[in-house]
Coordinates of C-alpha atoms in Angstrom, one line a residue:
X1 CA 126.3 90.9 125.0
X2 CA 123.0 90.7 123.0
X3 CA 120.8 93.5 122.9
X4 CA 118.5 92.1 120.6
X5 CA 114.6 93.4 121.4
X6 CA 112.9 93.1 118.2
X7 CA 115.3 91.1 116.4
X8 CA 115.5 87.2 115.7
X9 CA 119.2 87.6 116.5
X10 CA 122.0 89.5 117.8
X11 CA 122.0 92.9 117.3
X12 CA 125.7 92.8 115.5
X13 CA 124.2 89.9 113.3
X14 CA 121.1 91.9 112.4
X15 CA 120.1 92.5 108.9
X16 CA 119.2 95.4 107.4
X17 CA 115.6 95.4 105.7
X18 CA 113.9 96.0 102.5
X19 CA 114.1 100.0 101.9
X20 CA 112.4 99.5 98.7
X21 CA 109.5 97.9 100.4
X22 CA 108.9 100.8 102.5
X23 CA 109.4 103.4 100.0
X24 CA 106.9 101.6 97.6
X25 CA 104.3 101.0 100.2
X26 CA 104.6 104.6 101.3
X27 CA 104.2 105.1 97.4
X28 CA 100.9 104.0 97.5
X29 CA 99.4 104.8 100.0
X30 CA 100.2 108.5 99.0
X31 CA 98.6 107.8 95.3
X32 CA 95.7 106.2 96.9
X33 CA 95.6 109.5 99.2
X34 CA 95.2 111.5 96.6
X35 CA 93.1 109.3 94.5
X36 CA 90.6 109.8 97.4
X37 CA 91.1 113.3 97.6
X38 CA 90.1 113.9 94.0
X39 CA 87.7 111.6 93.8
X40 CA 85.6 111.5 96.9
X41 CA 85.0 115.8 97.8
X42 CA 82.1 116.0 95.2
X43 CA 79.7 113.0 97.3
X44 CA 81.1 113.8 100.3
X45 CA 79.7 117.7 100.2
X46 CA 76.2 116.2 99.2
X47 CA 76.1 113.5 101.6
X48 CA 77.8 115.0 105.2
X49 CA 78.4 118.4 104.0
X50 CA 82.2 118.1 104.4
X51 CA 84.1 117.6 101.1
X52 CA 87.2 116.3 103.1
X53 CA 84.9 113.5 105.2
X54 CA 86.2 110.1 103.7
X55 CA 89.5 112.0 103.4
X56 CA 89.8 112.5 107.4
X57 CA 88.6 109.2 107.8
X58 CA 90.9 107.4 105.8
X59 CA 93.8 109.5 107.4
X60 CA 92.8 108.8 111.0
X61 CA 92.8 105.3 109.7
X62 CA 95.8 105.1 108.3
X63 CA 97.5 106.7 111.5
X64 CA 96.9 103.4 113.3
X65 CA 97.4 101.4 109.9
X66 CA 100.7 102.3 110.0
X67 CA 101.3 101.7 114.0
X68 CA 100.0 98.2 112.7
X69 CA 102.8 98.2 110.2
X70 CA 105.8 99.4 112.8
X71 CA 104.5 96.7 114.7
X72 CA 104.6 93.9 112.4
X73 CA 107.9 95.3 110.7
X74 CA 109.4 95.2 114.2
X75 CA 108.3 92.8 116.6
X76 CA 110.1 89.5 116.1
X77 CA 108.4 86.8 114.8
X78 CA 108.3 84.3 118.0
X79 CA 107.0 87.5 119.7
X80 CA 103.8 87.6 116.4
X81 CA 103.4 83.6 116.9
X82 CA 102.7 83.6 120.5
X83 CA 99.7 86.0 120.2
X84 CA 98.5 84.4 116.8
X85 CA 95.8 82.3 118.8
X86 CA 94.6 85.2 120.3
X87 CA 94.1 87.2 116.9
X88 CA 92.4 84.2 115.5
X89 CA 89.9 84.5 118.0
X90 CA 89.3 88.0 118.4
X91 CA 88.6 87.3 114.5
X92 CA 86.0 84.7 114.6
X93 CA 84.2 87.1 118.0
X94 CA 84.3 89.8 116.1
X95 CA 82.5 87.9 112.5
X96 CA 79.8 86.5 115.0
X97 CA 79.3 90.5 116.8
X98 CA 78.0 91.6 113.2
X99 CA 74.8 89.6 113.6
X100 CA 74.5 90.6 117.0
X101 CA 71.3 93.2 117.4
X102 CA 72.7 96.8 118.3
X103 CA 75.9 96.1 117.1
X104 CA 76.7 94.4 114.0
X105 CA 74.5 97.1 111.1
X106 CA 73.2 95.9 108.3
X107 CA 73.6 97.2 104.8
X108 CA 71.6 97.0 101.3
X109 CA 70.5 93.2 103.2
X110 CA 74.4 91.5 104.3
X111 CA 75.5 92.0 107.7
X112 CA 79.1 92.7 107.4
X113 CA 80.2 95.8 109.9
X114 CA 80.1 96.2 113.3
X115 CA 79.8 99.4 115.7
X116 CA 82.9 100.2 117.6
X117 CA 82.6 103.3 119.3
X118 CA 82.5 106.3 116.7
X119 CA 83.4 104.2 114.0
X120 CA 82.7 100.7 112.0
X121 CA 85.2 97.8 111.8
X122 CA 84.7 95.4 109.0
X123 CA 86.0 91.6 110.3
X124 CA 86.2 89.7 107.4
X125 CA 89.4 92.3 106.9
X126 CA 90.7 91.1 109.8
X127 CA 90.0 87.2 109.3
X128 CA 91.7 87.6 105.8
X129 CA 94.8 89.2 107.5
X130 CA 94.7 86.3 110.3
X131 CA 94.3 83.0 108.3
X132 CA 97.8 83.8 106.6
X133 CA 99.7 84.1 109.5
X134 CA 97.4 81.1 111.3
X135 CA 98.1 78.9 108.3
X136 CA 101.9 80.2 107.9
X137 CA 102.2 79.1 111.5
X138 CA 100.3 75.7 111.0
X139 CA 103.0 74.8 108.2
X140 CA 106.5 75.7 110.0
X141 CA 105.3 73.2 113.1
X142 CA 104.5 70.8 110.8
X143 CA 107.7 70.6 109.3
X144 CA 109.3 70.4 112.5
X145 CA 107.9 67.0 112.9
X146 CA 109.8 64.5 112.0
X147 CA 107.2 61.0 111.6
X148 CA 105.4 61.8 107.9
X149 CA 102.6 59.9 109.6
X150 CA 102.2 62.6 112.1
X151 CA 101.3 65.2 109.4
X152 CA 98.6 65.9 108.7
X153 CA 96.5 69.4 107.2
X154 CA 93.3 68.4 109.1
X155 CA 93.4 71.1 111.9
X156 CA 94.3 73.6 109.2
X157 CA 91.7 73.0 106.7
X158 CA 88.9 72.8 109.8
X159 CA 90.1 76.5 111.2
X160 CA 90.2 77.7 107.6
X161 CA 86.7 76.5 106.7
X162 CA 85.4 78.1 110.2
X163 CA 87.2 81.4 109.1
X164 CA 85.7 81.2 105.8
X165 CA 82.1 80.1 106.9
X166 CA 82.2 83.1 109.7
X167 CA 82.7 85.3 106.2
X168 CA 80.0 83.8 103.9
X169 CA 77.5 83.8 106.1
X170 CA 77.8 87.8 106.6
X171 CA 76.4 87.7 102.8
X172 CA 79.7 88.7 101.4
X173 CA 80.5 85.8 98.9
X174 CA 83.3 87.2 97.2
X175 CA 85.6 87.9 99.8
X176 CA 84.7 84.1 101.5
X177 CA 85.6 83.1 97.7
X178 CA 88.8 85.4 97.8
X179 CA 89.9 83.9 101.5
X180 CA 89.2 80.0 100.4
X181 CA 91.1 80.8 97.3
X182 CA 94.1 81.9 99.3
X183 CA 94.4 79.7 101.5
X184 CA 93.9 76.7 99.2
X185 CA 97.3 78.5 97.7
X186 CA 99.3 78.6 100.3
X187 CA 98.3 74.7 101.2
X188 CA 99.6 74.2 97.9
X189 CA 102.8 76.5 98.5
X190 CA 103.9 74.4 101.8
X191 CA 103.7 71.3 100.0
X192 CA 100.3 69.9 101.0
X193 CA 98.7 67.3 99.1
X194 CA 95.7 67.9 97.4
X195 CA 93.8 65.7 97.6
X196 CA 91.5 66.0 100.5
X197 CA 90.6 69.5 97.5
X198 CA 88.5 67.3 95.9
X199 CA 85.3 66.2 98.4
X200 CA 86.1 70.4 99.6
X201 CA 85.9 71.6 96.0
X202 CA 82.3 69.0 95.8
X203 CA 80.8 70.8 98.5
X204 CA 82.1 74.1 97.8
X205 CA 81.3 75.1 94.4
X206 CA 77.9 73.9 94.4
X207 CA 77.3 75.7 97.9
X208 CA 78.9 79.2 96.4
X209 CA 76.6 78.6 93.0
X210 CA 73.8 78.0 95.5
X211 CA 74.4 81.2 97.0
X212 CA 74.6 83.1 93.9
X213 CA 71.2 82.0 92.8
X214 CA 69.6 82.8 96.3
X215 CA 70.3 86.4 96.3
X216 CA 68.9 88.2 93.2
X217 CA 71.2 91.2 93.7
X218 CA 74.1 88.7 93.1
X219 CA 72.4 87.1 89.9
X220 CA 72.0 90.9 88.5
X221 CA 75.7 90.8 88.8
X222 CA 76.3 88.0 86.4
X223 CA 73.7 88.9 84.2
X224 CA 74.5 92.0 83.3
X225 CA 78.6 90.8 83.0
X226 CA 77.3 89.1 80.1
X227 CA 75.3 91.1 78.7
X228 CA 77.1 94.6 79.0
X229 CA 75.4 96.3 76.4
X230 CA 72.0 96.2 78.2
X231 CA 71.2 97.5 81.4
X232 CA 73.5 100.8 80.8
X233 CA 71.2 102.8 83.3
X234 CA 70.6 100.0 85.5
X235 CA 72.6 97.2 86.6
X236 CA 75.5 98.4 84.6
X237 CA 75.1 101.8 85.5
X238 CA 78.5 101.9 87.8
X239 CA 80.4 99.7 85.1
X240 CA 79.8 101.7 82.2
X241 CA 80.2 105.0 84.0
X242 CA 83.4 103.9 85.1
X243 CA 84.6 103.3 81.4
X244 CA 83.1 106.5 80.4
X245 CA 85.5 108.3 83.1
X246 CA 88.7 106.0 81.8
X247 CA 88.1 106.9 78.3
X248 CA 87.3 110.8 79.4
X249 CA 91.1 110.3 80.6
X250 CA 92.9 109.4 77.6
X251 CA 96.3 109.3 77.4
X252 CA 98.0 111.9 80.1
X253 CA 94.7 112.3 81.9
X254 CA 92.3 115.5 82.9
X255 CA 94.3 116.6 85.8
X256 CA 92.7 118.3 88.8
X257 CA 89.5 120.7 89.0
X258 CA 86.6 121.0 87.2
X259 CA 87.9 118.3 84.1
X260 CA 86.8 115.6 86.4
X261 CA 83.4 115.6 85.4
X262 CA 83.0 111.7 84.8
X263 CA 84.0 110.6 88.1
X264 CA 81.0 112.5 89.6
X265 CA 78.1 110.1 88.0
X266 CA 80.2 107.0 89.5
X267 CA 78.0 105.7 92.5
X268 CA 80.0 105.3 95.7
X269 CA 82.9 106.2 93.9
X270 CA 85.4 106.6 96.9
X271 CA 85.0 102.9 97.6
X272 CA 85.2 100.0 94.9
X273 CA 85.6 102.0 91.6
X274 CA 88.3 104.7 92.8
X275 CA 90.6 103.3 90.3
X276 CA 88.2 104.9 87.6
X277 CA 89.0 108.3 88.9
X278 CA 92.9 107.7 89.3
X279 CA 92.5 106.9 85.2
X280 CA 90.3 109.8 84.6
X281 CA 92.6 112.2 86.5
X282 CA 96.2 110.9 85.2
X283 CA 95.1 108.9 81.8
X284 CA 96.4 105.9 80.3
X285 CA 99.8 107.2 81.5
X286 CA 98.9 106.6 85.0
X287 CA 97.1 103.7 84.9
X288 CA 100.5 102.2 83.2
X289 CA 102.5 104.1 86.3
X290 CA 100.1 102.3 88.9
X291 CA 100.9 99.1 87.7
X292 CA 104.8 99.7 87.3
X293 CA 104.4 100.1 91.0
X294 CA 102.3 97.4 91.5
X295 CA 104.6 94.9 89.6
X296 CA 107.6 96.4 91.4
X297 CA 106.1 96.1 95.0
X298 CA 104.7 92.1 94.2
X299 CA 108.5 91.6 93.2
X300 CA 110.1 92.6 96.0
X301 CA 107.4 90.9 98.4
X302 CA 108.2 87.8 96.8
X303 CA 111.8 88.3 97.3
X304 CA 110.9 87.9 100.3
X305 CA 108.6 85.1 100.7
X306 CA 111.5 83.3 98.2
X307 CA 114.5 84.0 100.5
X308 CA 113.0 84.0 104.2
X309 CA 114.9 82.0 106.2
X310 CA 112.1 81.2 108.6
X311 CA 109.3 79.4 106.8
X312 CA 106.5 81.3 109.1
X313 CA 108.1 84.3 107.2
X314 CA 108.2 82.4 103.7
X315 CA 105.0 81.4 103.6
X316 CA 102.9 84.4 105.3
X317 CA 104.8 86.8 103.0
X318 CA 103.8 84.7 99.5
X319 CA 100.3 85.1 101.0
X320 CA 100.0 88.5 102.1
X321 CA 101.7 89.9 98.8
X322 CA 99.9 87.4 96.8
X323 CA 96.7 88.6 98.7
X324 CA 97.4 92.8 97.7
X325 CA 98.1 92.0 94.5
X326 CA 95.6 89.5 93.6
X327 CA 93.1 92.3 95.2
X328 CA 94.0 94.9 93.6
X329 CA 94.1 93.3 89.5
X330 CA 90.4 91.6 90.7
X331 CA 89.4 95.3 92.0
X332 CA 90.8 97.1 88.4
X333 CA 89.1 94.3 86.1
X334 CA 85.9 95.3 87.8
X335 CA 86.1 98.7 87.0
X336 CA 87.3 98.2 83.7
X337 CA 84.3 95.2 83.1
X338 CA 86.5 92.6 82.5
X339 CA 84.8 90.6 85.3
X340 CA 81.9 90.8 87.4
X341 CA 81.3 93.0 90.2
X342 CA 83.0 91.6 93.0
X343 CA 82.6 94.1 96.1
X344 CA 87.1 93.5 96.6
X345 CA 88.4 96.8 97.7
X346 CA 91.6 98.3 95.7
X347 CA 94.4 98.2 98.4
X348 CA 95.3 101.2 99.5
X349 CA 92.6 103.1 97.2
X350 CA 89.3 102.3 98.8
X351 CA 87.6 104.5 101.0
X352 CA 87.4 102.0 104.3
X353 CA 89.2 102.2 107.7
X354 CA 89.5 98.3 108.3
X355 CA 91.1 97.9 104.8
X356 CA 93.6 100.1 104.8
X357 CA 94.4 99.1 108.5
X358 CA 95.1 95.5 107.2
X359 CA 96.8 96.3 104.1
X360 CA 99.2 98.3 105.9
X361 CA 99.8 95.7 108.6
X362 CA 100.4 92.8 105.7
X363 CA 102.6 94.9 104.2
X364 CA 104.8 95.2 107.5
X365 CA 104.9 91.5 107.9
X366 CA 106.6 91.8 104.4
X367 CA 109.1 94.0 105.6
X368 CA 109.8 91.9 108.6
X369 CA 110.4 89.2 106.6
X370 CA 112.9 91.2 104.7
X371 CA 115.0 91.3 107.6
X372 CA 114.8 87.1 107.9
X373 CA 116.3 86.7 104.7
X374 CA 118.9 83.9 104.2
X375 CA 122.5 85.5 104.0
X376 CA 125.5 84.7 102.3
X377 CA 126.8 82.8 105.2
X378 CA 123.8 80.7 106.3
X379 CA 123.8 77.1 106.3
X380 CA 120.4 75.8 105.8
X381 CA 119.1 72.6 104.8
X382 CA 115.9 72.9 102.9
X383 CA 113.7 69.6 103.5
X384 CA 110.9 68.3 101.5
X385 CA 107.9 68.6 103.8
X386 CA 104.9 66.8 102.7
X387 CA 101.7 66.7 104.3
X388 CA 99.3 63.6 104.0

């Protein structure tokens, strides 16, 4: 008899998944908990009078971050497809609610939040979760079909340039860069030609330097990247406070209490440059700890994504662990000044609900794709699949 609920098979054929993947996304989650702990009580006792507020948040966020991340650990992946059209949606409603009056709020001039209840939600989270598993999707069908003159990426690159267009024009440039950049990876992961990249890329870049020039706030950015000896107090001001609370670190860190006097001058610290005060808290030491983890979980989430026997689960694990890692070493070479200020969270780290419920749900998908791994005695024929 099968029993099988969750599974893609018989309960007696079912395979066990990745513990390690568990254990290391539990990992950091807890590091990022306590990153925000240490980092965030100082602003938020000036700001709402509550030196645990971003704290609470974050943990009533993660609650239903990690119900996102049973979910897609558990459900089966026929189960994930069939609601896929409706996520996409919800996705691109809820991107077009954040210019809607009385709803969608507006902050220092981009429109990227929206009101739900007590809270905010933040879609473009949502549309970068979605396009994986809506492009992951769009790949496995196509490489069911048999006639080469049948494929075709058309469809695909049409939905991703909506998804991507509903994120730009919310003013947030870098995450619409981010979510292009992704998803022109995993068209080149599935075997896609590139060609049709080259009229994109024509329209693209010029668009995105367009952009850059309209907004002064986003000129500021590059300016002072390249000139980062100038503008200490001004439009470095976050940058170079951030370096002054790594190097206030050193090598085994300040530890708790009153030593963490740097992280207190960092603007908005609890959000994009929390990394600085997981350096100034555990030094150099702990900055070389974070990224041990970090290589450890991107290795086994692309284990997975290398030997998935469903190519849905292939190709949406590549993305989503190629999406938390590539977020996180952008997020850390802002706050270090090694690039300019991007506005990426830190996985994990970063004080925001919608974030962390994403990251948590990607990082499910990863171990349910751990359980679709090819075993020992699986007979599968790998085929070229080429798209024209």
């Amino acid at each position: 008899m099968n029993f099988a609920i969750f599974a893609d098979r018989p309960l007696e054929q079912y395979k066990k998944c990745d513990i390690s993947l568990i254990l290391l996304t539990v990992l950091l989650w807890g590091i990022g908990m306590f990153t925000l702990y240490v980092c965030s009580g100082n602003y938020g006792m000036r700001a709402f009078g509550d030196d645990l507020y971003f704290v609470k948040r974050q943990m009533i966020s993660s609650c239903l971050g990690f119900m996102l991340f049973i979910i897609f650990a558990t459900f089966n992946l026929d189960t994930i497809k069939r609601f896929l059209p409706l996520m996409v949606v919800i996705a691109l409603i809820l991107s077009i609610m954040t210019f809607v009056p009385g709803i969608g709020i507006e902050r220092n001039g981009a429109r990227r939040w929206i009101r739900l209840g007590f809270t905010t939600f933040q879609p473009s989270e949502m549309v970068k979760f979605v396009i994986v598993l809506y492009l992951a999707n769009y790949f496995e069908k196509q490489a069911k079909i048999a006639d080469s003159f049948d494929k075709t990426v058309f469809p695909a690159v049409l939905v991703s340039f909506i998804l991507v267009a509903s994120i730009a024009m919310q003013s947030d440039l870098s995450t619409s860069i981010f979510v292009a950049t992704l998803a022109i990876l995993l068209f080149i992961a599935s075997g896609s030609k590139i060609f049709w990249l080259v009229p994109v890329m024509s329209i693209v870049v010029p668009l995105s330097a367009l952009f850059i020039f309209l907004e002064p706030y986003r000129l500021n950015r590059i300016i002072g990247f390249l000139d980062q000896d100038s503008y200490l107090q001004t439009l470095n001001y976050q940058t170079y406070a951030a370096r002054r609370a790594i190097s206030a670190g050193g090598f085994w860190g300040q530890g708790l209490g009153s030593g963490l006097s740097r992280i207190n001058s960092i603007p908005e610290i609890q959000s994009d440059y929390i990394f600085a005060g997981w350096a100034e808290s555990m030094g150099y030491f702990g900055v070389l700890v974070y990224f041990l983890i970090l290589i450890l979980f991107a290795w086994r989430g692309l284990h997975c994504a290398v030997t998935a026997k469903s190519r849905f689960a292939s190709v949406a694990a590549f993305g989503f662990i190629v999406s938390i890692v590539a977020q996180s070493v952008i997020n850390v070479a802002v706050v270090g000044g090694v690039i300019p200020t991007t506005g990426i969270p830190l996985p994990f780290f970063s004080s925001g609900g919608s974030s962390i419920l994403f990251t948590l749900a990607s990082a499910g998908f990863l171990v349910n794709a751990s359980r679709n791994e090819i075993g020992p005695n699986d007979d599968i024929e790998m085929e070229e699949v080429i798209y024209e």
